Structures are given as C-alpha cells and as structure tokens.
mmCIF file of C-alpha atoms and ligand atoms in Angstrom:
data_model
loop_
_atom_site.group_PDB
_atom_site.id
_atom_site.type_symbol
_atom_site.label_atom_id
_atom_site.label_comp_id
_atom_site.label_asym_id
_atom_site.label_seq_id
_atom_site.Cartn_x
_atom_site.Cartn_y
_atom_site.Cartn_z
ATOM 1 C CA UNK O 1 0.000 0.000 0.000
ATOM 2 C CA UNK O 2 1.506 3.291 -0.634
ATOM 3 C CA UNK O 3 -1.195 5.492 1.611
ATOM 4 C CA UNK O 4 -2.871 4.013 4.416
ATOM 5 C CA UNK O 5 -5.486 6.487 6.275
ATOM 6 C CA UNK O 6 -7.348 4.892 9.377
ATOM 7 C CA UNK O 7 -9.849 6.470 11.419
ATOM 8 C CA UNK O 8 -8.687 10.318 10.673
ATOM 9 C CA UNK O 9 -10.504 13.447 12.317
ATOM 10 C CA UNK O 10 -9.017 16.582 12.720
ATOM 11 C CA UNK O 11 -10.591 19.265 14.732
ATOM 12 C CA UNK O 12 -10.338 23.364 13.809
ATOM 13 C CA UNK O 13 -12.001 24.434 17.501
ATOM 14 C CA UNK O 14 -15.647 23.302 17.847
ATOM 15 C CA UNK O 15 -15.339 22.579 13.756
ATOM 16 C CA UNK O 16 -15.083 18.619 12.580
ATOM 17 C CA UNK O 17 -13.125 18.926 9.372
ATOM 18 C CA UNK O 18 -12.637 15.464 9.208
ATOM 19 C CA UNK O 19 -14.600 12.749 10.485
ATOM 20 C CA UNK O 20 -13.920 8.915 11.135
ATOM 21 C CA UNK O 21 -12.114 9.354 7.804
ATOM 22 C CA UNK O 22 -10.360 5.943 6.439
ATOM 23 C CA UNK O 23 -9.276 4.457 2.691
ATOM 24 C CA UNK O 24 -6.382 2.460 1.159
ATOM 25 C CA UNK O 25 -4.430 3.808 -1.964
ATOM 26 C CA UNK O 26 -2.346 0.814 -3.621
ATOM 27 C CA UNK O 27 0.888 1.718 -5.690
ATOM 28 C CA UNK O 28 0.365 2.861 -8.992
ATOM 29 C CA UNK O 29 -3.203 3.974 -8.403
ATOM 30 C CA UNK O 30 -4.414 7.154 -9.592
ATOM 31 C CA UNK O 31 -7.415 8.171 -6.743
ATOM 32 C CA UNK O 32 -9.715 11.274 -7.639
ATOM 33 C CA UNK O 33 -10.306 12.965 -4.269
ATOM 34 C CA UNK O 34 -13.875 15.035 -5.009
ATOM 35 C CA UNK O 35 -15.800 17.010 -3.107
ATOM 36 C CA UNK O 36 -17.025 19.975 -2.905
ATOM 37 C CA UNK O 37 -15.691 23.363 -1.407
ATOM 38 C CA UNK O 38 -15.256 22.623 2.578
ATOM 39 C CA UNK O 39 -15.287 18.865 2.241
ATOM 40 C CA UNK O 40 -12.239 18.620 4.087
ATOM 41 C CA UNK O 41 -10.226 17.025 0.778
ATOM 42 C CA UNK O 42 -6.794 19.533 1.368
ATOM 43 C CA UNK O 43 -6.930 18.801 5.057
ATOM 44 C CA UNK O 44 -6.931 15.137 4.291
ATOM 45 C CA UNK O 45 -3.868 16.165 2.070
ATOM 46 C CA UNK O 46 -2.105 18.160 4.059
ATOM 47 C CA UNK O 47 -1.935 15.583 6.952
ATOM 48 C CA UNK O 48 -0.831 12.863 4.568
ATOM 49 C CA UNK O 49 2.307 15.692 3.415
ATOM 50 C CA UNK O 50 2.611 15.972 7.404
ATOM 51 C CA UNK O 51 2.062 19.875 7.092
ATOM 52 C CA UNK O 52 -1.066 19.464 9.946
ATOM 53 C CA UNK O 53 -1.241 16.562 12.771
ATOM 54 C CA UNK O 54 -4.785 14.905 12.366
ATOM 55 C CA UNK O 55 -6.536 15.013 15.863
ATOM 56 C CA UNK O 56 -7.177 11.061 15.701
ATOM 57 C CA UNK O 57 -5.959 8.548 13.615
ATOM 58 C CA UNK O 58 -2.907 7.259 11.754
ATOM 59 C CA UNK O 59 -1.512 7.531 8.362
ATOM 60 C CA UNK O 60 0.997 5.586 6.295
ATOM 61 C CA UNK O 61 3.307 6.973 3.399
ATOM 62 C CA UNK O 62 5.191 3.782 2.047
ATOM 63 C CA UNK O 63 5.092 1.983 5.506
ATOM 64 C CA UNK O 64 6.255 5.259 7.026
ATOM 65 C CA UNK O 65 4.405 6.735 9.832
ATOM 66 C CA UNK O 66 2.797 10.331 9.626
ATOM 67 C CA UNK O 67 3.800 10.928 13.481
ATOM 68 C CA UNK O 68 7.726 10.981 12.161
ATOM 69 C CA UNK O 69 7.929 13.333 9.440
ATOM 70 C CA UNK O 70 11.449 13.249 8.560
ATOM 71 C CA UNK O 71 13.656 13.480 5.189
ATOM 72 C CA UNK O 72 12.906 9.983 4.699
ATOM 73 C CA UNK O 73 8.859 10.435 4.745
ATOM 74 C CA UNK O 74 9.305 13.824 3.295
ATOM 75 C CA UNK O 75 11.276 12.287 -0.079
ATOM 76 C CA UNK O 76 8.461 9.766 -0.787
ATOM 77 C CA UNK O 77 6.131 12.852 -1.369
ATOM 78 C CA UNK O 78 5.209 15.295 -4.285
ATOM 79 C CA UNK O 79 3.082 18.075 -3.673
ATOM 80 C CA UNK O 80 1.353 19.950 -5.654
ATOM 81 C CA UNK O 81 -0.488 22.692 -3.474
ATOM 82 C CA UNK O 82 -4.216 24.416 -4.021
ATOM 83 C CA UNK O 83 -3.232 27.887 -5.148
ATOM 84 C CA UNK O 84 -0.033 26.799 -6.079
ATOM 85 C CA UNK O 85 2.040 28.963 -4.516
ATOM 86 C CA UNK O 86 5.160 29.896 -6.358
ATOM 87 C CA UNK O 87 7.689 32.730 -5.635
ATOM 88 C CA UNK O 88 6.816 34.725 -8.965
ATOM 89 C CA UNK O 89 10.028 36.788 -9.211
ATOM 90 C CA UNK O 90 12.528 33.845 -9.243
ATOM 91 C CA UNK O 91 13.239 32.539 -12.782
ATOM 92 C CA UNK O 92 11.903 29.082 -13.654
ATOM 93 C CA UNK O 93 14.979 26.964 -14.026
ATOM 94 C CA UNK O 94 16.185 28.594 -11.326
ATOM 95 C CA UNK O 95 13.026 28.062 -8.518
ATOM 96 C CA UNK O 96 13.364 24.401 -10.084
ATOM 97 C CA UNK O 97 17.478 24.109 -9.004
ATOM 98 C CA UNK O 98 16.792 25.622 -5.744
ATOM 99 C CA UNK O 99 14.039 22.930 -5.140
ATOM 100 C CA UNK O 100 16.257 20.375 -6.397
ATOM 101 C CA UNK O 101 19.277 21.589 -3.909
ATOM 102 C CA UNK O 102 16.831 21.872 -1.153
ATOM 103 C CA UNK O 103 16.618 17.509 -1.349
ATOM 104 C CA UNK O 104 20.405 17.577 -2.048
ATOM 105 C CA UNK O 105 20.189 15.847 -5.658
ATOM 106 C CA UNK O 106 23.320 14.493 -6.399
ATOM 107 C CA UNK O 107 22.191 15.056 -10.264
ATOM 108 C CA UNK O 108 20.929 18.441 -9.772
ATOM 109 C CA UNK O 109 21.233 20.109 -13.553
ATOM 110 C CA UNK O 110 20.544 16.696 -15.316
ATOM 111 C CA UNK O 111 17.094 16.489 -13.202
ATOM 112 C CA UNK O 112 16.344 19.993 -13.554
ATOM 113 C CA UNK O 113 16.881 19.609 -17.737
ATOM 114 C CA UNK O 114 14.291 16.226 -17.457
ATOM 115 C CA UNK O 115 11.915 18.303 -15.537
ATOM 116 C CA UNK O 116 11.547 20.884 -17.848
ATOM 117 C CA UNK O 117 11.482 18.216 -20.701
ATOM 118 C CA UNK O 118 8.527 16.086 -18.990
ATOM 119 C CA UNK O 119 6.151 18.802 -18.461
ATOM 120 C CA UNK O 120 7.403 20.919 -21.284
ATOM 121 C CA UNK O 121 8.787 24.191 -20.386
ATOM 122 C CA UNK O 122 11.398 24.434 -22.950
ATOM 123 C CA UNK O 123 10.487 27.337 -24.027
ATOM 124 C CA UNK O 124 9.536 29.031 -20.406
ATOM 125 C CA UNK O 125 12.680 28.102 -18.285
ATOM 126 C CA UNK O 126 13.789 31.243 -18.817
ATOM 127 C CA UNK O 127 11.006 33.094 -17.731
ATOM 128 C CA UNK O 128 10.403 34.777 -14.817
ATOM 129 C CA UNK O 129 7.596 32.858 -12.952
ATOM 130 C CA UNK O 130 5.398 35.812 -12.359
ATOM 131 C CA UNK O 131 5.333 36.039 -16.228
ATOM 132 C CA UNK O 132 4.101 32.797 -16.721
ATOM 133 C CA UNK O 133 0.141 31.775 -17.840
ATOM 134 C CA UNK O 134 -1.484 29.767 -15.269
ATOM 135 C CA UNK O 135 -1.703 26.842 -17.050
ATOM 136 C CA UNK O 136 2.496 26.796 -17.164
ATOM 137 C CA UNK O 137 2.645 27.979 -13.772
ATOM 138 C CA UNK O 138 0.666 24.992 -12.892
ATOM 139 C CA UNK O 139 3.577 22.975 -15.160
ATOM 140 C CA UNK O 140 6.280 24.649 -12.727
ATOM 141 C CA UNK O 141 4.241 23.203 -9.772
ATOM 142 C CA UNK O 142 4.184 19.548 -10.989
ATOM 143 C CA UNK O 143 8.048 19.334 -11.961
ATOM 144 C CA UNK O 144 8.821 21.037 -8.473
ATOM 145 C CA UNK O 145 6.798 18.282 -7.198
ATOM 146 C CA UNK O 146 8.559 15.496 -9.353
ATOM 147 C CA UNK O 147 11.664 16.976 -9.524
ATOM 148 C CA UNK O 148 13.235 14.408 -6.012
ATOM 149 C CA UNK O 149 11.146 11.436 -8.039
ATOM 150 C CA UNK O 150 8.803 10.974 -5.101
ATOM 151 C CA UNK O 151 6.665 7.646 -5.029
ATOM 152 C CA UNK O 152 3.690 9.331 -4.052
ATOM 153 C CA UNK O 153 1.868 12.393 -5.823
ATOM 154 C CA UNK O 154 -0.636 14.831 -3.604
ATOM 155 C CA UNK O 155 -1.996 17.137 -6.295
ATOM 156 C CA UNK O 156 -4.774 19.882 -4.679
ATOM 157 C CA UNK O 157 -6.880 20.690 -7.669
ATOM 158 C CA UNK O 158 -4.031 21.066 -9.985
ATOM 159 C CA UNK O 159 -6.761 21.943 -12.637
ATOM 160 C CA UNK O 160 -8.783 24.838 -10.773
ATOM 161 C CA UNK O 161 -8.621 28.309 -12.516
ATOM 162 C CA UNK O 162 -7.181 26.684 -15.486
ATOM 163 C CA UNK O 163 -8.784 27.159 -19.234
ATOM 164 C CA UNK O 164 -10.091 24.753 -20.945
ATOM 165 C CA UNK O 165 -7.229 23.885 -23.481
ATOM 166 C CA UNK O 166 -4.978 24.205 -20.022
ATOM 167 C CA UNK O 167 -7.090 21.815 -18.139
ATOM 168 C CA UNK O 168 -7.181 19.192 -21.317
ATOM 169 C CA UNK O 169 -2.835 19.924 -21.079
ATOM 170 C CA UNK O 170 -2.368 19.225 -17.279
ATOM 171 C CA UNK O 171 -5.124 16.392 -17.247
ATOM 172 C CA UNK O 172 -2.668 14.921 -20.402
ATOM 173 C CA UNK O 173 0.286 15.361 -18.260
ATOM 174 C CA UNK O 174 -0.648 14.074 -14.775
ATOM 175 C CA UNK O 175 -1.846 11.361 -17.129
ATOM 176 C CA UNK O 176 1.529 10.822 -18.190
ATOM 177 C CA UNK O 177 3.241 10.754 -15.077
ATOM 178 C CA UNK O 178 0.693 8.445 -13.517
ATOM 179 C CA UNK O 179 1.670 5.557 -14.940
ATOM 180 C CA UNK O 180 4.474 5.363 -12.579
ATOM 181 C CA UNK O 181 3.485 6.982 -9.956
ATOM 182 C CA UNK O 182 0.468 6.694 -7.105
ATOM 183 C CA UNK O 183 -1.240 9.449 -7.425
ATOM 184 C CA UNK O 184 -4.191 11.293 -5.506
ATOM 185 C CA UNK O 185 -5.734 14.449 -6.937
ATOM 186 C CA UNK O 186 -8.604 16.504 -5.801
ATOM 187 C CA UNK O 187 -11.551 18.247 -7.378
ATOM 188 C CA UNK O 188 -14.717 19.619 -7.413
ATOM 189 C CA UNK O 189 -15.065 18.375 -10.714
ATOM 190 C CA UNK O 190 -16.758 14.945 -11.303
ATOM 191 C CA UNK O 191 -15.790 15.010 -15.153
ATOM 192 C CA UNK O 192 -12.110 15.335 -13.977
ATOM 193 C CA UNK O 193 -12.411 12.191 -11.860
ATOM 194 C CA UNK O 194 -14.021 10.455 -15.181
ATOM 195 C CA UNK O 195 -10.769 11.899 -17.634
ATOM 196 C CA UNK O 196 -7.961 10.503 -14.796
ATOM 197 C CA UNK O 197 -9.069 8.447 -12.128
ATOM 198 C CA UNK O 198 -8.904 4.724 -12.125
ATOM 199 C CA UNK O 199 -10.791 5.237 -8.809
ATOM 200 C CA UNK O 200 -13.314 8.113 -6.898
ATOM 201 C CA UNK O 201 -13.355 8.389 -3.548
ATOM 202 C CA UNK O 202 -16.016 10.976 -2.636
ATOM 203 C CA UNK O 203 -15.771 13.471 0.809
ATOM 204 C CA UNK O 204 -18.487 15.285 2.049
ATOM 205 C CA UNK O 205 -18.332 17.422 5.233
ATOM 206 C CA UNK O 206 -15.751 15.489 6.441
ATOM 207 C CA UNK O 207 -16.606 12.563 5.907
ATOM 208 C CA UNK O 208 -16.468 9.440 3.000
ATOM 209 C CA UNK O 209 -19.772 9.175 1.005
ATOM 210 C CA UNK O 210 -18.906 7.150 -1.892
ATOM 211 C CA UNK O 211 -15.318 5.108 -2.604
ATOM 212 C CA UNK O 212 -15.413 2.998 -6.131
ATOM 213 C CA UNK O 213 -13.292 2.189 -9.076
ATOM 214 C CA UNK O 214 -14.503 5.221 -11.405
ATOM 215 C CA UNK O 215 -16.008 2.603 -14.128
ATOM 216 C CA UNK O 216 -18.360 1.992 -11.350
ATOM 217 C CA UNK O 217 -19.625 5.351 -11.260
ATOM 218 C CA UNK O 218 -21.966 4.077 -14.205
ATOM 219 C CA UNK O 219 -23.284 1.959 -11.133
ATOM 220 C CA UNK O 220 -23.535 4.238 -8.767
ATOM 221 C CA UNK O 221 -25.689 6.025 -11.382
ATOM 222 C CA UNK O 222 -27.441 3.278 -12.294
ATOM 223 C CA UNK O 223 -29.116 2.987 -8.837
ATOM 224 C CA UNK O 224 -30.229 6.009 -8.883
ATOM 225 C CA UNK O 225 -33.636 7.018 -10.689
ATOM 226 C CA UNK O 226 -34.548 7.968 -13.871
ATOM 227 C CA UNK O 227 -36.203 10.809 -14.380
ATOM 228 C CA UNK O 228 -39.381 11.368 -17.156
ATOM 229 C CA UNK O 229 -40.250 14.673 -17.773
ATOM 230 C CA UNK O 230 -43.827 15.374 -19.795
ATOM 231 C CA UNK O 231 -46.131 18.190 -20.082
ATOM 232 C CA UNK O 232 -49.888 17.855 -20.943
ATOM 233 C CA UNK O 233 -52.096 20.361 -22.825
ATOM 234 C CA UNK O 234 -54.069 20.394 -19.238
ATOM 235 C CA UNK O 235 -53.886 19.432 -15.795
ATOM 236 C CA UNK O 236 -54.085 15.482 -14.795
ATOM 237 C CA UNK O 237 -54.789 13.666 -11.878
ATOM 238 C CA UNK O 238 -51.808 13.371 -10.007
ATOM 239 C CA UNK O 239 -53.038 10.482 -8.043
ATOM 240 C CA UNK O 240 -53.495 8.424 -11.131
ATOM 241 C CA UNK O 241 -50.162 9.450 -12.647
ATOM 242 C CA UNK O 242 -48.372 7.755 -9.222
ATOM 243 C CA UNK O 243 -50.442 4.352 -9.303
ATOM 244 C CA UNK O 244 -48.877 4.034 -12.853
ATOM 245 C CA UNK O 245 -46.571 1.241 -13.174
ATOM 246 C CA UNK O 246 -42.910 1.969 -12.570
ATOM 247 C CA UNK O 247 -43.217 5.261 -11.110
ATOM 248 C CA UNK O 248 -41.463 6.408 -7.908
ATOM 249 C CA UNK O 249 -42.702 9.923 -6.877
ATOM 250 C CA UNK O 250 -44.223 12.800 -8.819
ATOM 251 C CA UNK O 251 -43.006 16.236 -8.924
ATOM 252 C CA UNK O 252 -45.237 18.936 -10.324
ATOM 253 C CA UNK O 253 -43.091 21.757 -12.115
ATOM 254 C CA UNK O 254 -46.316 23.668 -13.409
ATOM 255 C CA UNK O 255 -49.911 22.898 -13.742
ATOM 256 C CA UNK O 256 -49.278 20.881 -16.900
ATOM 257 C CA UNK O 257 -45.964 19.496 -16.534
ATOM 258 C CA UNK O 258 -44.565 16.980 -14.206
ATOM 259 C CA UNK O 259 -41.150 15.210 -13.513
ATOM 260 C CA UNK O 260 -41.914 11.702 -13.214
ATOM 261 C CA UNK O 261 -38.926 9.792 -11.213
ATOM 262 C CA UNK O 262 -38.907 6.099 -12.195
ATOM 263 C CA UNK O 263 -37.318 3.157 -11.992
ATOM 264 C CA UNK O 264 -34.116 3.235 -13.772
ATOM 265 C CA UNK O 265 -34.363 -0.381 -15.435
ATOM 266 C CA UNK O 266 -37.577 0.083 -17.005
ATOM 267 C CA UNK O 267 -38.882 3.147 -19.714
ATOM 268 C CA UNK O 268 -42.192 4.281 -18.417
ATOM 269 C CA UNK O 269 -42.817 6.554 -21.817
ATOM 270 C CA UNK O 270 -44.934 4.305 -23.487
ATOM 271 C CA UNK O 271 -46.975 3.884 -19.826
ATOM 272 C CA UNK O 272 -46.934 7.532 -19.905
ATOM 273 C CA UNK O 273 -48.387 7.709 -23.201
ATOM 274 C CA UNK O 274 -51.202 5.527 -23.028
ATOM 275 C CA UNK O 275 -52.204 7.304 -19.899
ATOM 276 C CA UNK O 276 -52.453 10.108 -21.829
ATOM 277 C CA UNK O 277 -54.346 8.816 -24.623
ATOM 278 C CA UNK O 278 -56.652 7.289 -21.569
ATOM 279 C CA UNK O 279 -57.230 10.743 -19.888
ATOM 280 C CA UNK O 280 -57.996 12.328 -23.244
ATOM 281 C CA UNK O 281 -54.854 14.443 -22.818
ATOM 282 C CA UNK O 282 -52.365 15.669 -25.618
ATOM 283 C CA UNK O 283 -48.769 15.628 -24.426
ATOM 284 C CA UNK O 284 -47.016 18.598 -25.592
ATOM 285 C CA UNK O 285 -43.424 17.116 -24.790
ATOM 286 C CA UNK O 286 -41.531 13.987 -23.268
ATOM 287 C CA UNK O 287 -38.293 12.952 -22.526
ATOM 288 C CA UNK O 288 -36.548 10.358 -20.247
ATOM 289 C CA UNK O 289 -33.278 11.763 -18.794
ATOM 290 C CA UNK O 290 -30.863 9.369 -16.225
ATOM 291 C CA UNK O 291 -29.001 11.117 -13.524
ATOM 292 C CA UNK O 292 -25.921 12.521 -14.906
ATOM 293 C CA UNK O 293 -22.631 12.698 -13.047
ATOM 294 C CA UNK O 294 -23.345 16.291 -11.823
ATOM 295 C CA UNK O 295 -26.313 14.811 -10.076
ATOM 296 C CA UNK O 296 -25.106 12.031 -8.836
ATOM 297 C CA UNK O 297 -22.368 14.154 -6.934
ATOM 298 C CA UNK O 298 -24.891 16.944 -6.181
ATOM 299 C CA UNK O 299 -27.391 13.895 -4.597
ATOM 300 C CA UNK O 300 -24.322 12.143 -2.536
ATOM 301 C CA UNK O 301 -23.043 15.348 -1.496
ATOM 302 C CA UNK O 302 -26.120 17.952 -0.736
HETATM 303 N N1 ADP W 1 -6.452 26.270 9.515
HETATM 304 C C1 ADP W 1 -7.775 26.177 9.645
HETATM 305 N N2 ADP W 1 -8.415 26.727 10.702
HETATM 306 C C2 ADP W 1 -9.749 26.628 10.853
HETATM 307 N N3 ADP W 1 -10.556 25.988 9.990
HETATM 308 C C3 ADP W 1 -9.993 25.422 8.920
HETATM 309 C C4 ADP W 1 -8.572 25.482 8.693
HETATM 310 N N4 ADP W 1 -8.297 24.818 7.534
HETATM 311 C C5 ADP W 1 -9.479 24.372 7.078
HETATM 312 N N5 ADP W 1 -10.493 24.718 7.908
HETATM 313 C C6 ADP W 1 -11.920 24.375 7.721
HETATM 314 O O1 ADP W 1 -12.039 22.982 7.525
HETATM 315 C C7 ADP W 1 -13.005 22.685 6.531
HETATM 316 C C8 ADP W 1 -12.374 21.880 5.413
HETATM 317 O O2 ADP W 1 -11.516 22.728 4.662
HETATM 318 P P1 ADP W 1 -10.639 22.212 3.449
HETATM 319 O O3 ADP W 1 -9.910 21.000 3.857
HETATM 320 O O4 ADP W 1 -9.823 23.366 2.976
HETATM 321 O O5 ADP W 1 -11.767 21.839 2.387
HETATM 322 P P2 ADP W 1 -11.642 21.583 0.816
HETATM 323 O O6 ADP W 1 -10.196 21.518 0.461
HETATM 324 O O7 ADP W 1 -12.382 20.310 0.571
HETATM 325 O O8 ADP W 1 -12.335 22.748 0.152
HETATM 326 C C9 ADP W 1 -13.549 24.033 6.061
HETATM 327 O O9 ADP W 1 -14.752 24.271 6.715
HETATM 328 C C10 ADP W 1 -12.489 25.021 6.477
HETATM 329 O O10 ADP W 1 -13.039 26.275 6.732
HETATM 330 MG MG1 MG W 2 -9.149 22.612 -0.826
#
C-alpha cells in the first residue's frame, strides 16, 4: 500500500473537518479525491504531506508513519499545493534548481533539464515565474513536485482556474506521469475524476460518502432514478399518474408538466403515453433523462 489512512478526524475548535475518515491507496493507483468546497479534501492532504497533525488517527506513506515526518517520509512525497504557490520573481529553471538543492540531488542540472522536458517548459525556463500563464505555472508546480522522483503524488486541484485547453494539457500530463506513480488528486469536478481516475473516492463534510473504481460510477448512477419529464395540454390527476406502473414519486413543475422519477431499469414513456391517450390528454413534450454525473455528486453530497 503506498497510503494508508485509518480512522482520521481533525478538529479546527468546535469545527469537525474530518470525520472517522479511512481508505487504502495501492501503488500505482491514480485516486480522484472530489468534493465539494469545505469537504475537508486539502486537510486530508495536508496531513498525509505531514504539514497538519490529524486530531485522531494514523496515516501511512510507504510503511512510514505520519507521526515521524522526517527526510525519509518527506522524499516519498510530491506536492502539488491548491493555489499553487510559487515565488513569482525567481526565474523558472532557477526556482526548479533551488528545489532540487533543497533535497540535495546528487544530479541536480541533469534532473532539472528532465523536468523541464517532462512537463514541457522548454520554451519558459527562462522566464520569470510571475510572467508565466497559469496553465504553465501549474507545469512549474508539478516538476517542483517530481523533480526528487517521489513515489507518491498529492496534487490539490491542480486543474482549478485553469482554461479549458490548459485543463485538457495538465489532465494529459498528470496522465503521463501516472503511470508510474500513485497518485491522488482533488476536485470539485466529477468530469475530472471520469478523464484521470482509475478510482473516486467521494468526501463530504468530512466525511467518505462514496469510494469505487470510477467505471463503477456508471453503477452508482445506475441505482439512482430515472427521471421522465412530460407536459400535458391540461392538468391530470396526479393520483393516477403515481399508481402508474414503474413510477417512484411525482413532482409537479407547473400545472401541466410533471417530472416523473422512475425506476431506472424500465422506460415508463410508453406507460406515460397511453395514460395520456386514456385521460384524453395531448402531451405537448416527453423525454426520459438518467441522472448525470453532476447529479449524482450533487445527490451524494447535498
Ligand atoms: N487552519 C484552519 N483553521 C480553521 N478551519 C480550517 C482550517 N483549515 C481548514 N479549515 C476548515 O475545515 C473545513 C475543510 O476545509 P478544506 O480541507 O480546505 O476543504 P476543501 O479543500 O475540501 O475545500 C472548512 O470548513 C475550512 O473552513
Ligand atoms: Mg481545498
């Protein structure tokens, strides 16, 4: 295993920003951390870098033992922080060689040189940092991260505040790196989680609502209703429209038009349509839509 979290809270005060929190990352996985803004997801990360002590609870980095943060723990880590914080008046090859000194590579130029060649700042390392798009800021923030060839990657929304022809580059790249690496990445973005992650595990004030390989999100999905929506020409009888076969609950948008949730493994339109042509009513419009991701992660997380 190369992160092993059991039983983690961490308390701000009165506030629980974690809760009970526990999950298994093997080597080589890449692990979409979601969740939306408050969740608790750079807490979580920040305890596994050892920058905050959880309140209870231990955590494993390659066998190693959050309560020891030493040069040993510290060298099986890349982080990539939210924000990314970078010191914007340093040039880029230099920030990177004064990152590399700081773990005392014996290589130092040579790794420097195959940073800038992995995530492809040819062109920038030149360039004052402060001068930099965000999208090749962000690029400076993985190779700092990769530049001591950590086993583990901790990457805080390394997509937020991106474009969307940056977001498609840095999704390519961490991508690229995580075939060799474990990785664990957060987001607010489920369609992030869908473009990386071999696996989602989902936080929600503090605590775990979903954890599944992300080809199983399909699943997840699949459990979850369907939803009909139809309008009449005129009001129907609600209480008929329930008894039909299938249906789950009835919600009434206007007087004419309803959102019919049903079960997800059978297609109530052609029930829906006879009971129209029963009632003497026209139907103006129907379609069947199934929850998308956005729902699904608005429904486990609301
Ligand atoms: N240093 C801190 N002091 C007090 N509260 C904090 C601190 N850091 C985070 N929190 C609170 O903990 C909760 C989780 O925050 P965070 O881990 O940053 O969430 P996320 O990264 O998922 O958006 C939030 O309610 C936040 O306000
Ligand atoms: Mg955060």
């Amino acid at each position: 295993m190369s992160i092993v979290v059991k039983g983690i809270a961490k308390n701000f005060g009165q506030q629980k920003a974690l809760d009970q929190v526990s999950f298994n990352i093997k080597s080589g996985e890449i692990v979409g951390f979601l969740g939306p803004n408050g969740a608790g997801k750079s807490t979580m990360m920040k305890i596994i870098t050892g920058l905050l002590t959880q309140s209870v609870g231990s955590v494993e980095v390659c066998g190693l033992n959050n309560s020891n943060i030493n040069k040993d723990y510290r060298r099986k880590i890349g982080y990539l922080p939210e924000h990314n914080p970078l010191y914007q008046d340093m040039y880029v090859k230099e920030y990177l060689q004064m990152v590399g000194g700081v773990y005392k590579l014996p290589n130092l130029k040579e790794r420097v040189n195959e940073m800038i060649d992995l995530t492809g700042l040819e062109r920038e390392q030149h360039k004052v940092i402060g001068s930099l798009s965000k999208g090749y800021r962000q690029r400076v923030g993985l190779a700092q991260a990769l530049i001591h060839n950590p086993e583990v990657l901790i990457l805080d929304e390394p997509t937020t505040g991106l474009d969307p022809n940056q977001i498609l580059e840095i999704r390519n790249l961490i991508t690229n790196i995580g075939k060799e690496k474990t990785v664990m990445l957060s987001t607010h973005i489920m369609q992030e989680v869908e473009a990386i992650c071999e696996r989602v595990i989902i936080l929600n004030r503090g605590k775990i609502v979903a954890d599944s390989p992300a080809s199983q999100l399909d699943t997840l999905k699949g459990e979850s209703e369907v939803i009909v929506d139809v309008e009449f020409n005129k009001e129907c009888d609600l209480n008929k429209l329930l008894q039909l076969e299938g249906v789950q609950s009835v919600e009434k948008a206007s007087s004419t038009h309803y959102k019919i949730k049903s079960n997800p493994k059978a297609d109530i339109r052609p029930t829906v349509f006879q009971f129209a042509v029963d009632n003497q009513l026209i139907i103006l419009g129907m379609s069947r839509k199934e929850m998308g991701l956005e729902e699904l992660f608005h429904q486990l997380t609301q």
